[in-house]
CSV table of C-alpha atoms in Angstrom, one decimal:
chain,number,residue,atom,x,y,z
W,141,MET,CA,128.2,157.1,18.4
W,142,ILE,CA,127.2,160.6,17.3
W,143,LEU,CA,130.7,162.0,17.6
W,144,TYR,CA,132.6,159.1,16.1
W,145,ASN,CA,130.2,158.6,13.2
W,146,SER,CA,130.3,162.4,12.4
W,147,ILE,CA,134.1,162.2,12.3
W,148,ALA,CA,134.0,159.0,10.2
W,149,PHE,CA,131.7,160.8,7.7
W,150,ALA,CA,134.1,163.8,7.5
W,151,LEU,CA,137.2,161.6,7.0
W,152,THR,CA,135.8,159.1,4.5
W,153,SER,CA,133.1,160.8,2.5
W,154,ASN,CA,135.5,161.8,-0.4
W,155,GLY,CA,133.6,164.9,-1.3
W,156,SER,CA,130.1,163.6,-0.7
W,157,ARG,CA,127.9,165.6,1.6
W,158,SER,CA,126.2,162.4,2.9
W,159,SER,CA,127.3,158.9,3.9
W,160,SER,CA,126.1,156.0,6.0
W,161,TYR,CA,128.0,157.4,8.9
W,162,SER,CA,126.2,160.8,8.8
W,163,VAL,CA,122.8,159.1,8.3
W,164,LEU,CA,123.5,156.9,11.4
W,165,ALA,CA,124.6,159.8,13.6
W,166,VAL,CA,121.7,162.0,12.6
W,167,ASN,CA,119.3,159.2,13.3
W,168,TYR,CA,120.8,159.0,16.8
W,169,ILE,CA,120.3,162.7,17.3
W,170,LYS,CA,116.8,162.6,16.1
W,171,THR,CA,115.9,159.6,18.3
W,172,TRP,CA,117.4,161.1,21.4
W,173,PHE,CA,116.5,164.7,21.1
W,174,LEU,CA,114.0,165.4,18.4
W,175,ASN,CA,111.4,162.7,17.6
W,176,ASP,CA,108.2,163.2,19.6
W,177,ASP,CA,107.9,159.5,20.4
W,178,THR,CA,111.4,158.9,21.7
W,179,LYS,CA,113.1,162.2,22.7
W,180,MET,CA,114.1,163.0,26.2
W,181,ASN,CA,112.5,166.0,27.9
W,182,PRO,CA,114.9,169.0,28.1
W,183,ASN,CA,115.7,168.4,31.8
W,184,LEU,CA,117.2,165.9,34.2
W,185,ASN,CA,114.5,166.1,36.8
W,186,TYR,CA,114.7,162.4,37.4
W,187,ALA,CA,118.4,161.6,36.8
W,188,GLN,CA,119.8,159.4,39.5
W,189,MET,CA,116.4,159.4,41.2
W,190,GLN,CA,116.2,159.0,44.9
W,191,ARG,CA,114.0,156.0,45.7
W,192,GLY,CA,111.5,155.7,48.5
W,193,PRO,CA,108.3,157.4,49.7
W,194,THR,CA,110.1,160.7,50.3
W,195,GLY,CA,112.1,160.5,47.1
W,196,GLN,CA,111.0,160.2,43.5
W,197,ILE,CA,113.1,163.2,42.4
W,198,GLY,CA,116.5,163.4,40.8
W,199,SER,CA,119.8,164.1,42.5
W,200,HIS,CA,122.2,166.8,41.7
W,201,THR,CA,124.8,164.1,40.8
W,202,GLY,CA,122.5,163.0,38.0
W,203,ILE,CA,123.5,166.2,36.0
W,204,LEU,CA,126.7,164.3,35.3
W,205,ASP,CA,124.8,161.9,33.2
W,206,LEU,CA,124.9,164.4,30.3
W,207,LYS,CA,128.5,165.2,30.7
W,208,GLY,CA,129.1,163.9,27.2
W,209,MET,CA,127.2,166.8,25.6
W,210,ALA,CA,130.6,168.2,24.4
W,211,LYS,CA,130.9,165.1,22.2
W,212,ILE,CA,127.4,165.7,20.7
W,213,VAL,CA,128.1,169.3,20.1
W,214,THR,CA,131.3,168.4,18.4
W,215,GLY,CA,129.5,166.0,16.1
W,216,ILE,CA,126.9,168.6,15.1
W,217,GLU,CA,129.6,171.2,14.6
W,218,ILE,CA,131.3,168.9,12.1
W,219,PHE,CA,128.0,168.5,10.2
W,220,ARG,CA,127.6,172.3,10.1
W,221,LYS,CA,131.2,173.0,9.0
W,222,THR,CA,131.0,170.3,6.3
W,223,ASN,CA,127.5,171.3,5.1
W,224,CYS,CA,126.3,167.7,5.6
W,225,THR,CA,123.0,167.4,3.7
W,226,ASP,CA,121.7,164.9,6.3
W,227,TRP,CA,121.9,167.6,8.9
W,228,THR,CA,119.2,170.0,7.5
W,229,SER,CA,118.4,173.5,8.7
W,230,ASP,CA,115.1,172.2,10.0
W,231,LEU,CA,116.9,169.7,12.2
W,232,ASP,CA,119.4,172.3,13.3
W,233,ASN,CA,116.6,174.7,14.3
W,234,GLN,CA,114.9,171.9,16.2
W,235,MET,CA,118.1,171.0,18.0
W,236,ASN,CA,118.7,174.6,18.9
W,237,SER,CA,115.2,174.9,20.3
W,238,TRP,CA,115.6,171.8,22.5
W,239,THR,CA,119.0,173.0,23.7
W,240,ASN,CA,117.7,176.5,24.6
W,241,GLU,CA,115.0,174.9,26.7
W,242,TYR,CA,117.5,172.6,28.4
W,243,ILE,CA,119.9,175.5,29.0
W,244,THR,CA,117.1,177.4,30.8
W,245,TRP,CA,116.5,174.4,33.0
W,246,LEU,CA,120.3,173.8,33.6
W,247,GLU,CA,120.7,177.4,34.7
W,248,SER,CA,117.7,177.5,37.0
W,249,ALA,CA,116.8,174.1,38.5
W,250,SER,CA,117.9,173.7,42.1
W,251,ILE,CA,119.5,170.3,41.6
W,252,SER,CA,121.5,171.7,38.6
W,253,LEU,CA,122.6,174.7,40.6
W,254,GLU,CA,123.7,172.4,43.4
W,255,GLU,CA,125.9,170.5,40.9
W,256,GLU,CA,127.3,173.7,39.4
W,257,ALA,CA,128.5,174.6,42.9
W,258,ALA,CA,130.3,171.2,43.4
W,259,PRO,CA,134.0,171.9,44.1
W,260,ASN,CA,135.2,168.6,42.5
W,261,ASN,CA,134.9,166.9,39.2
W,262,HIS,CA,131.1,167.2,39.3
W,263,GLY,CA,131.3,171.0,39.1
W,264,THR,CA,134.1,170.8,36.5
W,265,PHE,CA,131.8,168.6,34.2
W,266,TRP,CA,128.8,170.9,34.8
W,267,TYR,CA,130.8,173.7,33.2
W,268,ASN,CA,131.8,171.4,30.3
W,269,GLN,CA,128.1,170.7,29.6
W,270,ALA,CA,127.0,174.3,29.9
W,271,ALA,CA,129.7,175.8,27.7
W,272,ALA,CA,129.3,173.2,25.0
W,273,LEU,CA,125.5,173.9,24.9
W,274,LYS,CA,126.1,177.6,24.6
W,275,ILE,CA,128.4,176.9,21.6
W,276,LEU,CA,125.8,174.8,20.0
W,277,VAL,CA,123.2,177.6,20.0
W,278,GLY,CA,125.7,180.1,18.7
W,279,ASP,CA,126.3,181.9,22.0
W,280,ALA,CA,130.1,182.2,22.1
W,281,ALA,CA,130.0,185.0,24.6
W,282,GLY,CA,127.9,182.9,26.9
W,283,ALA,CA,130.2,180.0,26.5
W,284,LEU,CA,133.2,182.2,27.5
W,285,ASN,CA,131.3,183.4,30.5
W,286,VAL,CA,130.8,179.8,31.6
W,287,THR,CA,134.4,178.8,31.2
W,288,ASN,CA,135.7,182.0,32.7
W,289,THR,CA,133.5,181.4,35.7
W,290,TYR,CA,134.9,177.9,36.1
W,291,PHE,CA,138.5,179.1,35.9
W,292,ALA,CA,137.8,181.9,38.4
W,293,LYS,CA,136.0,179.6,40.9
W,294,GLN,CA,136.4,175.8,41.2
W,295,TYR,CA,139.6,175.6,39.3
W,296,MET,CA,141.4,178.0,41.6
W,297,ALA,CA,141.2,175.5,44.5
W,298,GLN,CA,141.4,172.2,42.6
W,299,ILE,CA,145.2,171.9,42.2
W,300,THR,CA,147.8,172.3,44.9
W,301,ALA,CA,151.3,173.7,44.4
W,302,ASN,CA,152.8,170.2,43.6
W,303,GLY,CA,149.9,169.3,41.2
W,304,GLU,CA,147.9,167.2,43.6
W,305,GLN,CA,144.1,167.3,43.2
W,306,PRO,CA,143.1,166.8,46.8
W,307,LEU,CA,139.3,166.5,46.2
W,308,GLU,CA,139.9,163.7,43.7
W,309,ALA,CA,142.7,162.1,45.9
W,310,ALA,CA,140.1,161.6,48.6
W,311,ARG,CA,137.9,159.4,46.5
W,312,THR,CA,137.8,155.6,46.7
W,313,ARG,CA,139.4,155.4,43.2
W,314,PRO,CA,141.9,158.2,43.3
W,315,TYR,CA,143.8,157.3,40.2
W,316,HIS,CA,140.6,157.3,38.2
W,317,TYR,CA,139.3,160.5,39.6
W,318,HIS,CA,142.6,162.3,39.0
W,319,ALA,CA,142.3,161.4,35.3
W,320,TYR,CA,138.6,162.1,35.3
W,321,ASN,CA,138.8,165.7,36.6
W,322,LEU,CA,141.9,166.3,34.4
W,323,ALA,CA,139.9,165.4,31.3
W,324,ALA,CA,137.1,167.8,32.4
W,325,MET,CA,139.6,170.6,33.1
W,326,ILE,CA,141.2,170.2,29.7
W,327,THR,CA,137.8,170.1,28.1
W,328,ASN,CA,136.9,173.4,29.7
W,329,ALA,CA,140.2,174.9,28.4
W,330,ARG,CA,139.4,173.6,24.9
W,331,LEU,CA,135.9,174.9,25.0
W,332,SER,CA,137.3,178.3,26.1
W,333,THR,CA,139.9,178.2,23.3
W,334,TYR,CA,137.2,177.4,20.7
W,335,ALA,CA,135.0,180.2,22.0
W,336,GLY,CA,138.0,182.7,21.7
W,337,ASN,CA,140.0,182.6,24.9
W,338,PRO,CA,143.1,180.3,24.9
W,339,SER,CA,144.8,182.1,27.8
W,340,VAL,CA,143.2,179.7,30.3
W,341,TRP,CA,145.9,177.1,29.6
W,342,ASN,CA,148.3,179.3,31.5
W,343,LYS,CA,145.8,180.2,34.3
W,344,THR,CA,147.3,179.5,37.7
W,345,THR,CA,145.4,178.3,40.7
W,346,ASN,CA,145.6,179.8,44.2
W,347,GLU,CA,148.8,177.8,44.7
W,348,GLY,CA,150.4,178.7,41.4
W,349,SER,CA,149.6,175.5,39.5
W,350,THR,CA,148.3,174.9,36.0
W,351,ILE,CA,146.6,172.1,34.2
W,352,LYS,CA,150.1,170.9,33.2
W,353,THR,CA,151.1,170.8,36.9
W,354,ALA,CA,148.2,168.6,37.6
W,355,LEU,CA,149.0,166.2,34.7
W,356,ASP,CA,152.7,166.0,35.7
W,357,PHE,CA,151.7,165.0,39.2
W,358,ALA,CA,149.1,162.5,38.0
W,359,MET,CA,151.8,160.8,35.9
W,360,THR,CA,153.7,160.0,39.0
W,361,LEU,CA,150.8,157.9,40.4
W,362,ASN,CA,150.8,154.2,40.2
W,363,ALA,CA,147.3,152.9,39.5
W,364,ALA,CA,148.2,149.5,41.0
W,365,ASN,CA,148.8,151.1,44.5
W,366,SER,CA,145.1,151.7,44.7
W,367,ASN,CA,144.0,148.5,42.9
W,368,GLU,CA,143.1,150.5,39.8
W,369,SER,CA,145.4,148.9,37.2
W,370,SER,CA,142.4,148.6,34.9
W,371,TYR,CA,142.1,152.5,34.8
W,372,THR,CA,145.8,153.1,33.8
W,373,ALA,CA,145.0,154.1,30.2
W,374,GLU,CA,142.5,156.8,31.4
W,375,LEU,CA,145.4,159.2,31.8
W,376,TYR,CA,146.8,158.8,28.3
W,377,PRO,CA,144.4,161.3,26.5
W,378,SER,CA,145.4,164.0,29.1
W,379,VAL,CA,149.1,163.2,28.5
W,380,ALA,CA,148.7,163.6,24.8
W,381,ALA,CA,146.7,166.8,25.2
W,382,VAL,CA,149.1,168.5,27.6
W,383,GLY,CA,152.1,167.5,25.4
W,384,ALA,CA,150.4,169.0,22.4
W,385,VAL,CA,149.4,172.3,24.1
W,386,TYR,CA,152.4,173.0,26.3
W,387,GLY,CA,155.0,171.3,24.2
W,388,ASP,CA,157.1,168.2,24.6
W,389,PRO,CA,160.7,169.2,23.8
W,390,GLU,CA,162.3,166.5,25.9
W,391,GLY,CA,159.9,163.8,24.9
W,392,LYS,CA,158.5,163.4,28.4
W,393,TYR,CA,155.0,162.9,27.3
W,394,SER,CA,155.6,160.8,24.2
W,395,ASP,CA,157.9,158.6,26.2
W,396,PHE,CA,155.3,158.1,28.8
W,397,LEU,CA,152.7,157.1,26.2
W,398,ALA,CA,155.1,154.8,24.4
W,399,LYS,CA,155.9,153.0,27.7
W,400,GLY,CA,152.3,152.5,28.6
W,401,GLU,CA,151.0,151.7,25.1
W,402,PRO,CA,153.7,151.1,22.4
W,403,ALA,CA,151.2,151.5,19.6
W,404,TYR,CA,149.9,154.9,21.0
W,405,ALA,CA,150.4,156.6,17.6
W,406,GLU,CA,147.5,154.7,16.3
W,407,GLU,CA,145.2,155.8,19.1
W,408,ALA,CA,142.6,158.5,18.7
W,409,CYS,CA,144.0,160.6,21.6
W,410,PHE,CA,147.3,160.8,19.9
W,411,LEU,CA,145.9,161.7,16.5
W,412,TRP,CA,143.9,164.7,17.7
W,413,ASN,CA,146.7,165.9,19.9
W,414,GLN,CA,149.6,167.1,17.7
W,415,PRO,CA,152.4,167.7,17.6
W,416,LEU,CA,154.3,165.6,20.1
W,417,ARG,CA,157.9,164.6,19.6
W,418,GLY,CA,157.9,162.4,16.6
W,419,GLY,CA,154.3,163.0,16.3
W,420,GLU,CA,154.3,164.6,12.8
W,421,GLU,CA,156.3,161.8,11.3
W,422,GLU,CA,154.2,159.1,12.9
W,423,SER,CA,151.0,160.9,12.1
W,424,ASN,CA,151.9,161.3,8.5
W,425,ALA,CA,152.7,157.6,8.3
W,426,ILE,CA,149.4,156.8,9.7
W,427,GLN,CA,147.6,159.0,7.2
W,428,ALA,CA,149.6,157.4,4.4
W,429,SER,CA,148.7,153.9,5.5
W,430,GLY,CA,145.1,154.8,5.9
W,431,THR,CA,144.8,153.6,9.5
W,432,ALA,CA,143.1,156.8,10.5
W,433,SER,CA,140.1,156.0,8.3
W,434,ALA,CA,137.0,154.1,9.3
W,435,GLU,CA,137.1,150.6,7.8
W,436,GLY,CA,134.6,147.9,8.4
W,437,SER,CA,133.0,149.9,11.2
W,438,GLN,CA,130.5,152.7,11.9
W,439,THR,CA,133.0,154.5,14.1
W,440,THR,CA,136.5,155.9,13.7
W,441,SER,CA,139.1,158.2,15.3
W,442,SER,CA,140.0,161.8,14.4
W,443,ALA,CA,143.2,163.7,14.0
W,444,GLU,CA,144.5,167.1,14.8
W,445,ASN,CA,147.7,168.0,13.1
W,446,ASN,CA,147.6,171.9,13.0
W,447,GLY,CA,146.5,171.9,9.4
W,448,ALA,CA,149.5,169.8,8.3
W,449,GLY,CA,147.6,167.8,5.7
W,450,ALA,CA,144.2,166.8,4.3
W,451,THR,CA,142.5,163.4,4.4
W,452,ASN,CA,140.0,164.3,1.7
W,453,GLY,CA,138.3,167.2,0.0
W,454,ILE,CA,135.9,167.9,2.8
W,455,LEU,CA,137.8,167.8,6.1
W,456,ASN,CA,141.5,168.4,6.9
W,457,TRP,CA,143.4,168.2,10.1
W,458,ALA,CA,142.8,171.9,10.7
W,459,LEU,CA,139.1,171.5,10.7
W,460,ILE,CA,139.3,168.7,13.2
W,461,ALA,CA,141.3,171.1,15.4
W,462,LEU,CA,138.6,173.7,14.9
W,463,VAL,CA,135.7,171.5,15.9
W,464,GLY,CA,137.6,169.5,18.5
W,465,LEU,CA,135.8,171.2,21.4
W,466,GLY,CA,136.0,168.6,24.1
W,467,LEU,CA,137.6,165.7,22.3
W,468,GLN,CA,140.1,165.2,25.2
W,469,ALA,CA,137.2,163.7,27.2
W,470,VAL,CA,136.2,161.2,24.6
W,471,SER,CA,138.4,158.3,25.9
W,472,VAL,CA,137.6,159.0,29.5
W,473,LEU,CA,133.9,159.7,29.7
Protein backbone atom coordinates (compact mmCIF):
# COMPACT_ATOMS: atom_id res chain seq x y z
CA MET A 1 0.00 0.00 0.00
CA ILE A 2 2.82 2.42 0.81
CA LEU A 3 4.62 1.86 -2.47
CA TYR A 4 1.64 1.88 -4.79
CA ASN A 5 0.02 4.90 -3.18
CA SER A 6 3.28 6.84 -3.33
CA ILE A 7 3.52 6.04 -7.04
CA ALA A 8 -0.14 6.96 -7.52
CA PHE A 9 0.54 10.30 -5.84
CA ALA A 10 3.50 10.99 -8.11
CA LEU A 11 1.68 10.01 -11.30
CA THR A 12 -1.63 11.75 -10.68
CA SER A 13 -1.01 14.80 -8.50
CA ASN A 14 -0.68 17.21 -11.47
CA GLY A 15 1.72 19.56 -9.79
CA SER A 16 0.33 19.29 -6.28
CA ARG A 17 2.63 18.32 -3.42
CA SER A 18 -0.17 16.48 -1.62
CA SER A 19 -2.99 14.14 -2.55
CA SER A 20 -5.27 11.51 -1.03
CA TYR A 21 -2.73 8.91 -2.11
CA SER A 22 0.20 10.50 -0.29
CA VAL A 23 -1.94 11.09 2.82
CA LEU A 24 -2.94 7.43 2.87
CA ALA A 25 0.61 6.16 2.37
CA VAL A 26 2.03 8.45 5.04
CA ASN A 27 -0.65 7.32 7.48
CA TYR A 28 0.38 3.72 6.87
CA ILE A 29 4.01 4.60 7.59
CA LYS A 30 3.10 6.48 10.74
CA THR A 31 0.87 3.68 12.01
CA TRP A 32 3.40 0.94 11.39
CA PHE A 33 6.66 2.65 12.30
CA LEU A 34 6.17 5.96 14.12
CA ASN A 35 3.04 6.32 16.26
CA ASP A 36 3.75 5.33 19.86
CA ASP A 37 0.48 3.43 20.29
CA THR A 38 0.80 1.29 17.15
CA LYS A 39 4.38 1.14 15.91
CA MET A 40 6.39 -2.06 15.85
CA ASN A 41 9.56 -2.23 17.87
CA PRO A 42 12.71 -1.98 15.71
CA ASN A 43 13.43 -5.70 15.85
CA LEU A 44 12.03 -9.07 14.83
CA ASN A 45 12.71 -10.85 18.10
CA TYR A 46 9.40 -12.72 17.93
CA ALA A 47 8.93 -13.16 14.19
CA GLN A 48 7.83 -16.71 13.35
CA MET A 49 8.02 -17.48 17.06
CA GLN A 50 8.80 -21.00 18.18
CA ARG A 51 5.97 -22.22 20.39
CA GLY A 52 6.24 -24.39 23.47
CA PRO A 53 7.88 -24.21 26.91
CA THR A 54 11.38 -24.02 25.46
CA GLY A 55 10.43 -21.62 22.70
CA GLN A 56 8.82 -18.19 22.91
CA ILE A 57 11.55 -16.68 20.74
CA GLY A 58 11.67 -15.78 17.09
CA SER A 59 13.21 -17.86 14.31
CA HIS A 60 15.80 -16.73 11.82
CA THR A 61 13.30 -17.42 9.03
CA GLY A 62 11.12 -14.68 10.51
CA ILE A 63 13.55 -12.05 9.23
CA LEU A 64 11.99 -12.74 5.84
CA ASP A 65 8.78 -11.17 7.12
CA LEU A 66 10.22 -7.70 6.42
CA LYS A 67 11.55 -8.62 3.00
CA GLY A 68 9.30 -5.92 1.54
CA MET A 69 11.32 -3.06 3.06
CA ALA A 70 12.60 -2.22 -0.44
CA LYS A 71 9.03 -1.29 -1.34
CA ILE A 72 8.67 0.99 1.67
CA VAL A 73 12.03 2.61 1.00
CA THR A 74 11.01 3.18 -2.62
CA GLY A 75 7.80 4.89 -1.50
CA ILE A 76 9.64 7.17 0.90
CA GLU A 77 12.25 7.99 -1.75
CA ILE A 78 9.44 9.05 -4.08
CA PHE A 79 8.10 11.39 -1.40
CA ARG A 80 11.57 12.82 -0.88
CA LYS A 81 12.29 13.32 -4.58
CA THR A 82 8.93 14.97 -5.21
CA ASN A 83 9.03 17.17 -2.08
CA CYS A 84 5.72 15.77 -0.92
CA THR A 85 4.40 18.06 1.81
CA ASP A 86 2.73 15.19 3.65
CA TRP A 87 6.13 13.63 4.24
CA THR A 88 7.60 16.25 6.56
CA SER A 89 11.18 16.59 7.71
CA ASP A 90 10.06 15.61 11.20
CA LEU A 91 8.54 12.37 9.92
CA ASP A 92 11.66 11.73 7.84
CA ASN A 93 13.87 12.19 10.90
CA GLN A 94 11.67 9.89 12.96
CA MET A 95 11.77 7.22 10.27
CA ASN A 96 15.54 7.49 10.02
CA SER A 97 15.81 7.11 13.77
CA TRP A 98 13.63 3.99 13.78
CA THR A 99 15.54 2.56 10.84
CA ASN A 100 18.96 3.12 12.41
CA GLU A 101 17.81 1.24 15.50
CA TYR A 102 16.51 -1.59 13.36
CA ILE A 103 19.72 -1.73 11.30
CA THR A 104 21.71 -2.10 14.54
CA TRP A 105 19.49 -5.02 15.52
CA LEU A 106 19.62 -6.55 12.02
CA GLU A 107 23.41 -6.50 12.01
CA SER A 108 23.89 -7.92 15.51
CA ALA A 109 21.01 -10.18 16.60
CA SER A 110 21.88 -13.88 16.44
CA ILE A 111 18.73 -14.88 14.55
CA SER A 112 19.35 -12.15 11.99
CA LEU A 113 22.97 -13.18 11.47
CA GLU A 114 21.78 -16.76 11.00
CA GLU A 115 19.44 -15.55 8.26
CA GLU A 116 22.19 -13.46 6.68
CA ALA A 117 24.26 -16.63 6.34
CA ALA A 118 21.47 -18.62 4.66
CA PRO A 119 22.70 -19.80 1.24
CA ASN A 120 19.30 -19.75 -0.48
CA ASN A 121 16.57 -17.16 -1.01
CA HIS A 122 16.44 -16.40 2.72
CA GLY A 123 19.96 -15.00 2.55
CA THR A 124 19.27 -13.20 -0.73
CA PHE A 125 16.28 -11.41 0.78
CA TRP A 126 18.26 -10.50 3.91
CA TYR A 127 20.60 -8.48 1.71
CA ASN A 128 17.60 -6.85 -0.03
CA GLN A 129 16.37 -5.63 3.31
CA ALA A 130 19.73 -4.47 4.67
CA ALA A 131 20.72 -2.60 1.50
CA ALA A 132 17.36 -0.85 1.19
CA LEU A 133 17.51 0.29 4.80
CA LYS A 134 21.01 1.70 4.30
CA ILE A 135 19.71 3.68 1.34
CA LEU A 136 16.83 5.00 3.43
CA VAL A 137 19.19 6.51 6.02
CA GLY A 138 21.47 7.97 3.35
CA ASP A 139 24.29 5.44 3.67
CA ALA A 140 25.00 4.67 0.01
CA ALA A 141 28.46 3.31 0.85
CA GLY A 142 26.92 0.98 3.39
CA ALA A 143 24.32 -0.16 0.87
CA LEU A 144 27.06 -0.95 -1.64
CA ASN A 145 28.96 -2.89 1.00
CA VAL A 146 25.83 -4.98 1.60
CA THR A 147 25.18 -5.73 -2.07
CA ASN A 148 28.86 -6.31 -2.83
CA THR A 149 28.97 -8.83 0.00
CA TYR A 150 25.97 -10.70 -1.39
CA PHE A 151 27.43 -10.87 -4.89
CA ALA A 152 30.76 -12.07 -3.48
CA LYS A 153 29.23 -14.72 -1.20
CA GLN A 154 25.80 -16.35 -1.62
CA TYR A 155 25.35 -15.37 -5.23
CA MET A 156 28.52 -17.15 -6.31
CA ALA A 157 27.06 -20.58 -5.54
CA GLN A 158 23.39 -19.96 -6.32
CA ILE A 159 23.44 -20.48 -10.11
CA THR A 160 25.02 -23.40 -11.96
CA ALA A 161 26.51 -23.27 -15.45
CA ASN A 162 23.19 -24.01 -17.15
CA GLY A 163 21.24 -21.52 -15.03
CA GLU A 164 19.75 -23.92 -12.52
CA GLN A 165 19.30 -22.73 -8.94
CA PRO A 166 19.87 -26.01 -7.08
CA LEU A 167 18.95 -24.71 -3.64
CA GLU A 168 15.59 -23.54 -4.94
CA ALA A 169 15.05 -26.61 -7.12
CA ALA A 170 15.23 -28.75 -3.97
CA ARG A 171 12.22 -27.02 -2.43
CA THR A 172 8.69 -28.45 -2.40
CA ARG A 173 7.55 -25.72 -4.82
CA PRO A 174 10.56 -25.41 -7.15
CA TYR A 175 8.92 -23.23 -9.80
CA HIS A 176 7.85 -20.71 -7.17
CA TYR A 177 11.24 -20.67 -5.49
CA HIS A 178 13.12 -20.24 -8.76
CA ALA A 179 11.05 -17.10 -9.39
CA TYR A 180 11.26 -16.03 -5.76
CA ASN A 181 15.06 -16.06 -5.55
CA LEU A 182 15.35 -14.50 -9.01
CA ALA A 183 13.26 -11.57 -7.81
CA ALA A 184 15.54 -11.16 -4.81
CA MET A 185 18.71 -11.39 -6.92
CA ILE A 186 17.38 -8.78 -9.34
CA THR A 187 16.39 -6.55 -6.43
CA ASN A 188 19.93 -6.74 -5.06
CA ALA A 189 21.26 -5.78 -8.48
CA ARG A 190 18.88 -2.82 -8.67
CA LEU A 191 19.76 -1.70 -5.16
CA SER A 192 23.43 -1.88 -6.12
CA THR A 193 22.77 0.09 -9.29
CA TYR A 194 20.85 2.74 -7.37
CA ALA A 195 23.71 3.03 -4.87
CA GLY A 196 26.22 3.45 -7.69
CA ASN A 197 27.44 0.06 -8.90
CA PRO A 198 25.62 -1.38 -11.95
CA SER A 199 28.43 -3.81 -12.79
CA VAL A 200 26.81 -6.59 -10.74
CA TRP A 201 24.44 -7.32 -13.62
CA ASN A 202 27.42 -8.90 -15.38
CA LYS A 203 28.82 -10.57 -12.27
CA THR A 204 29.39 -14.28 -12.96
CA THR A 205 28.98 -17.07 -10.43
CA ASN A 206 31.55 -19.76 -9.71
CA GLU A 207 30.25 -21.63 -12.75
CA GLY A 208 30.20 -18.62 -15.07
CA SER A 209 26.51 -17.76 -14.91
CA THR A 210 24.70 -14.45 -14.53
CA ILE A 211 21.23 -13.42 -13.43
CA LYS A 212 20.25 -13.65 -17.09
CA THR A 213 21.41 -17.28 -17.20
CA ALA A 214 19.20 -18.08 -14.23
CA LEU A 215 16.19 -16.41 -15.83
CA ASP A 216 16.73 -18.17 -19.16
CA PHE A 217 16.74 -21.53 -17.37
CA ALA A 218 13.68 -20.68 -15.30
CA MET A 219 11.80 -19.86 -18.50
CA THR A 220 12.20 -23.49 -19.58
CA LEU A 221 10.39 -24.79 -16.49
CA ASN A 222 6.77 -25.86 -16.68
CA ALA A 223 4.92 -24.93 -13.52
CA ALA A 224 2.33 -27.63 -14.17
CA ASN A 225 4.97 -30.35 -13.84
CA SER A 226 5.24 -29.59 -10.11
CA ASN A 227 1.55 -28.77 -9.68
CA GLU A 228 2.33 -25.07 -9.49
CA SER A 229 0.24 -23.68 -12.34
CA SER A 230 -1.10 -20.98 -10.03
CA TYR A 231 2.45 -19.63 -9.67
CA THR A 232 3.18 -19.27 -13.40
CA ALA A 233 2.92 -15.47 -13.47
CA GLU A 234 5.47 -15.07 -10.67
CA LEU A 235 8.24 -15.30 -13.25
CA TYR A 236 6.89 -12.53 -15.49
CA PRO A 237 8.39 -9.56 -13.59
CA SER A 238 11.83 -11.19 -13.81
CA VAL A 239 11.39 -11.77 -17.54
CA ALA A 240 10.55 -8.10 -18.04
CA ALA A 241 13.45 -6.97 -15.87
CA VAL A 242 16.06 -9.13 -17.60
CA GLY A 243 14.80 -8.10 -21.03
CA ALA A 244 15.08 -4.44 -20.06
CA VAL A 245 18.55 -4.72 -18.52
CA TYR A 246 20.27 -7.14 -20.90
CA GLY A 247 18.29 -6.32 -24.04
CA ASP A 248 15.77 -8.25 -26.08
CA PRO A 249 16.92 -7.93 -29.70
CA GLU A 250 15.22 -11.14 -30.84
CA GLY A 251 12.04 -10.56 -28.88
CA LYS A 252 12.61 -13.64 -26.72
CA TYR A 253 11.38 -12.03 -23.53
CA SER A 254 8.54 -9.98 -24.98
CA ASP A 255 7.31 -13.07 -26.84
CA PHE A 256 7.39 -15.09 -23.62
CA LEU A 257 5.36 -12.44 -21.84
CA ALA A 258 2.89 -12.14 -24.70
CA LYS A 259 2.33 -15.90 -24.74
CA GLY A 260 1.71 -16.06 -21.01
CA GLU A 261 -0.27 -12.86 -20.70
CA PRO A 262 -1.41 -11.21 -23.97
CA ALA A 263 -2.19 -7.93 -22.19
CA TYR A 264 1.23 -7.82 -20.50
CA ALA A 265 1.88 -4.28 -21.74
CA GLU A 266 -0.73 -3.07 -19.27
CA GLU A 267 0.96 -4.79 -16.32
CA ALA A 268 3.13 -2.91 -13.84
CA CYS A 269 6.11 -5.20 -14.36
CA PHE A 270 6.17 -4.24 -18.05
CA LEU A 271 5.75 -0.54 -17.41
CA TRP A 272 8.70 -0.18 -15.06
CA ASN A 273 10.94 -2.38 -17.21
CA GLN A 274 11.68 -0.61 -20.47
CA PRO A 275 12.51 -0.94 -23.23
CA LEU A 276 11.54 -4.36 -24.54
CA ARG A 277 10.91 -5.05 -28.21
CA GLY A 278 7.84 -3.01 -29.06
CA GLY A 279 7.93 -1.69 -25.55
CA GLU A 280 8.33 1.99 -26.31
CA GLU A 281 5.45 2.01 -28.80
CA GLU A 282 3.17 0.07 -26.49
CA SER A 283 4.23 2.07 -23.46
CA ASN A 284 3.59 5.37 -25.22
CA ALA A 285 0.14 4.12 -26.22
CA ILE A 286 -0.59 3.25 -22.63
CA GLN A 287 0.53 6.70 -21.48
CA ALA A 288 -1.65 8.36 -24.10
CA SER A 289 -4.72 6.35 -23.13
CA GLY A 290 -4.18 7.01 -19.45
CA THR A 291 -4.22 3.36 -18.40
CA ALA A 292 -1.07 3.91 -16.36
CA SER A 293 -2.84 6.30 -14.02
CA ALA A 294 -4.70 5.50 -10.84
CA GLU A 295 -8.43 5.60 -11.48
CA GLY A 296 -11.09 4.75 -8.94
CA SER A 297 -8.53 3.13 -6.63
CA GLN A 298 -5.98 4.02 -4.00
CA THR A 299 -3.28 2.01 -5.76
CA THR A 300 -1.67 2.12 -9.20
CA SER A 301 1.27 0.91 -11.26
CA SER A 302 4.49 2.69 -12.21
CA ALA A 303 6.52 2.99 -15.37
CA GLU A 304 10.17 3.15 -16.26
CA ASN A 305 10.87 4.36 -19.77
CA ASN A 306 14.43 5.69 -19.55
CA GLY A 307 13.17 9.26 -19.39
CA ALA A 308 11.21 8.95 -22.62
CA GLY A 309 8.31 11.08 -21.46
CA ALA A 310 6.52 12.73 -18.57
CA THR A 311 3.20 11.88 -17.00
CA ASN A 312 2.87 15.19 -15.19
CA GLY A 313 4.88 18.12 -13.88
CA ILE A 314 6.14 16.25 -10.82
CA LEU A 315 7.28 12.82 -11.90
CA ASN A 316 8.51 11.51 -15.24
CA TRP A 317 9.59 8.04 -16.28
CA ALA A 318 13.21 8.88 -15.50
CA LEU A 319 12.36 9.55 -11.86
CA ILE A 320 10.54 6.24 -11.58
CA ALA A 321 13.73 4.64 -12.90
CA LEU A 322 15.72 6.56 -10.29
CA VAL A 323 13.62 5.48 -7.35
CA GLY A 324 12.79 2.01 -8.61
CA LEU A 325 15.06 0.34 -6.06
CA GLY A 326 13.53 -3.08 -5.76
CA LEU A 327 10.42 -2.74 -7.84
CA GLN A 328 11.20 -6.07 -9.52
CA ALA A 329 10.07 -7.79 -6.36
CA VAL A 330 6.73 -6.04 -6.10
CA SER A 331 4.68 -8.61 -7.98
CA VAL A 332 6.40 -11.53 -6.32
CA LEU A 333 6.65 -10.65 -2.65
